[in-house]
């Protein structure tokens, strides 16, 4: 289960440390308005998918809130079918969908969860509140 903060589910982006700090900064600056996850992670952690209108507490490495986002869209698609407009809205500087896929595949592989074209990806769009 994800930690709850003031009744809100938490949103912990990336892995703790430099990556999470960078991603949180992008959200707080308004550059990052989306994030991707694996459906398998939700099942493993006993969590339901986010839903439109849900508010999430954006947290740092110590599960302390740094902001609140509201979910504006949720789609589940094959890894190979993640659209470029979604990937671009992650705000992480990828210059093409191929670059986004390579970076995300490498990230998940480092975490011990290699992805294939058929892996199910949860594409969550949000806005800072």
Coordinates of C-alpha atoms in Angstrom, one line a residue:
X1 CA 0.0 0.0 0.0
X2 CA 1.1 3.5 -0.8
X3 CA 1.4 5.9 2.2
X4 CA -1.6 8.1 2.9
X5 CA -1.1 11.8 3.8
X6 CA -4.1 13.7 5.1
X7 CA -6.3 11.1 3.4
X8 CA -4.6 11.4 0.0
X9 CA -2.6 8.6 -1.6
X10 CA 1.0 9.6 -2.2
X11 CA 2.7 10.1 -5.5
X12 CA 6.4 9.2 -5.2
X13 CA 8.1 9.8 -8.5
X14 CA 11.1 7.8 -9.7
X15 CA 13.5 6.4 -7.2
X16 CA 14.7 8.2 -4.0
X17 CA 17.5 10.7 -4.3
X18 CA 18.5 12.8 -7.2
X19 CA 15.9 11.4 -9.6
X20 CA 13.0 12.0 -7.3
X21 CA 14.2 15.5 -6.5
X22 CA 14.5 16.4 -10.2
X23 CA 11.1 15.0 -11.1
X24 CA 9.4 16.8 -8.2
X25 CA 11.1 20.0 -9.3
X26 CA 9.7 19.5 -12.8
X27 CA 6.2 19.0 -11.4
X28 CA 6.5 22.1 -9.1
X29 CA 7.7 24.2 -12.1
X30 CA 4.7 23.0 -14.2
X31 CA 6.9 21.2 -16.8
X32 CA 5.9 17.7 -15.8
X33 CA 2.2 17.0 -16.0
X34 CA 2.2 13.2 -16.5
X35 CA 3.8 10.0 -15.2
X36 CA 3.9 6.4 -16.3
X37 CA 3.7 3.3 -14.2
X38 CA 3.4 -0.5 -14.7
X39 CA 0.1 -2.2 -14.1
X40 CA 2.1 -5.0 -12.4
X41 CA 3.3 -2.5 -9.8
X42 CA -0.2 -1.6 -8.8
X43 CA -1.2 -5.3 -8.5
X44 CA 2.0 -6.1 -6.4
X45 CA 1.3 -3.2 -4.1
X46 CA -2.5 -3.8 -3.8
X47 CA -3.4 -0.4 -5.2
X48 CA -6.1 0.6 -7.6
X49 CA -5.4 2.8 -10.5
X50 CA -5.7 6.6 -10.0
X51 CA -9.0 8.1 -11.3
X52 CA -9.8 11.5 -12.8
X53 CA -10.4 14.1 -10.1
X54 CA -8.4 12.2 -7.5
X55 CA -5.9 14.3 -5.6
X56 CA -2.5 12.9 -4.7
X57 CA 0.2 14.1 -2.3
X58 CA 3.5 14.5 -4.2
X59 CA 6.1 13.3 -1.7
X60 CA 9.9 13.6 -1.3
X61 CA 12.3 10.8 -0.2
X62 CA 11.0 10.9 3.4
X63 CA 7.3 10.7 2.3
X64 CA 6.9 14.4 3.3
X65 CA 4.4 16.3 1.0
X66 CA 5.9 18.8 -1.4
X67 CA 2.7 19.5 -3.3
X68 CA -0.7 18.2 -4.4
X69 CA -1.7 17.2 -7.9
X70 CA -5.1 16.4 -9.3
X71 CA -5.4 13.6 -11.8
X72 CA -6.8 14.8 -15.1
X73 CA -6.5 11.6 -17.1
X74 CA -5.7 7.9 -16.8
X75 CA -5.2 5.5 -19.7
X76 CA -3.7 2.0 -19.8
X77 CA -1.9 1.1 -23.0
X78 CA 0.7 -1.3 -24.3
X79 CA 4.3 0.0 -23.9
X80 CA 4.6 0.1 -27.7
X81 CA 1.5 2.2 -27.9
X82 CA 2.3 5.0 -25.5
X83 CA 1.7 8.2 -27.6
X84 CA 4.3 10.9 -28.1
X85 CA 2.0 13.6 -26.7
X86 CA 1.8 11.7 -23.4
X87 CA 5.6 11.0 -23.3
X88 CA 6.3 14.7 -24.0
X89 CA 4.0 15.8 -21.2
X90 CA 6.2 13.9 -18.7
X91 CA 8.5 16.9 -19.2
X92 CA 11.8 15.0 -18.8
X93 CA 13.4 16.3 -22.0
X94 CA 13.0 13.3 -24.3
X95 CA 13.2 14.4 -27.9
X96 CA 11.2 11.5 -29.4
X97 CA 9.0 8.6 -28.5
X98 CA 11.9 6.3 -29.2
X99 CA 14.1 8.1 -26.7
X100 CA 11.3 8.0 -24.1
X101 CA 10.8 4.2 -24.6
X102 CA 14.5 3.5 -24.4
X103 CA 14.9 5.6 -21.2
X104 CA 11.8 4.0 -19.5
X105 CA 12.8 0.5 -20.6
X106 CA 16.2 1.0 -19.1
X107 CA 14.7 2.5 -15.9
X108 CA 12.4 -0.4 -15.3
X109 CA 15.1 -2.9 -16.2
X110 CA 17.3 -1.4 -13.5
X111 CA 14.5 -1.9 -11.0
X112 CA 14.3 -5.6 -12.0
X113 CA 11.1 -5.3 -14.1
X114 CA 12.0 -5.5 -17.8
X115 CA 9.3 -4.4 -20.2
X116 CA 8.3 -5.6 -23.6
X117 CA 6.1 -4.0 -26.2
X118 CA 3.1 -5.7 -24.7
X119 CA 3.7 -4.5 -21.1
X120 CA 0.7 -2.6 -19.8
X121 CA 1.5 1.0 -18.9
X122 CA -0.6 3.3 -16.8
X123 CA -0.4 6.8 -18.2
X124 CA -1.5 9.3 -15.6
X125 CA -1.9 13.0 -16.4
X126 CA -2.2 15.6 -13.7
X127 CA -2.1 19.2 -12.8
X128 CA -0.5 20.9 -9.8
X129 CA -3.2 22.3 -7.5

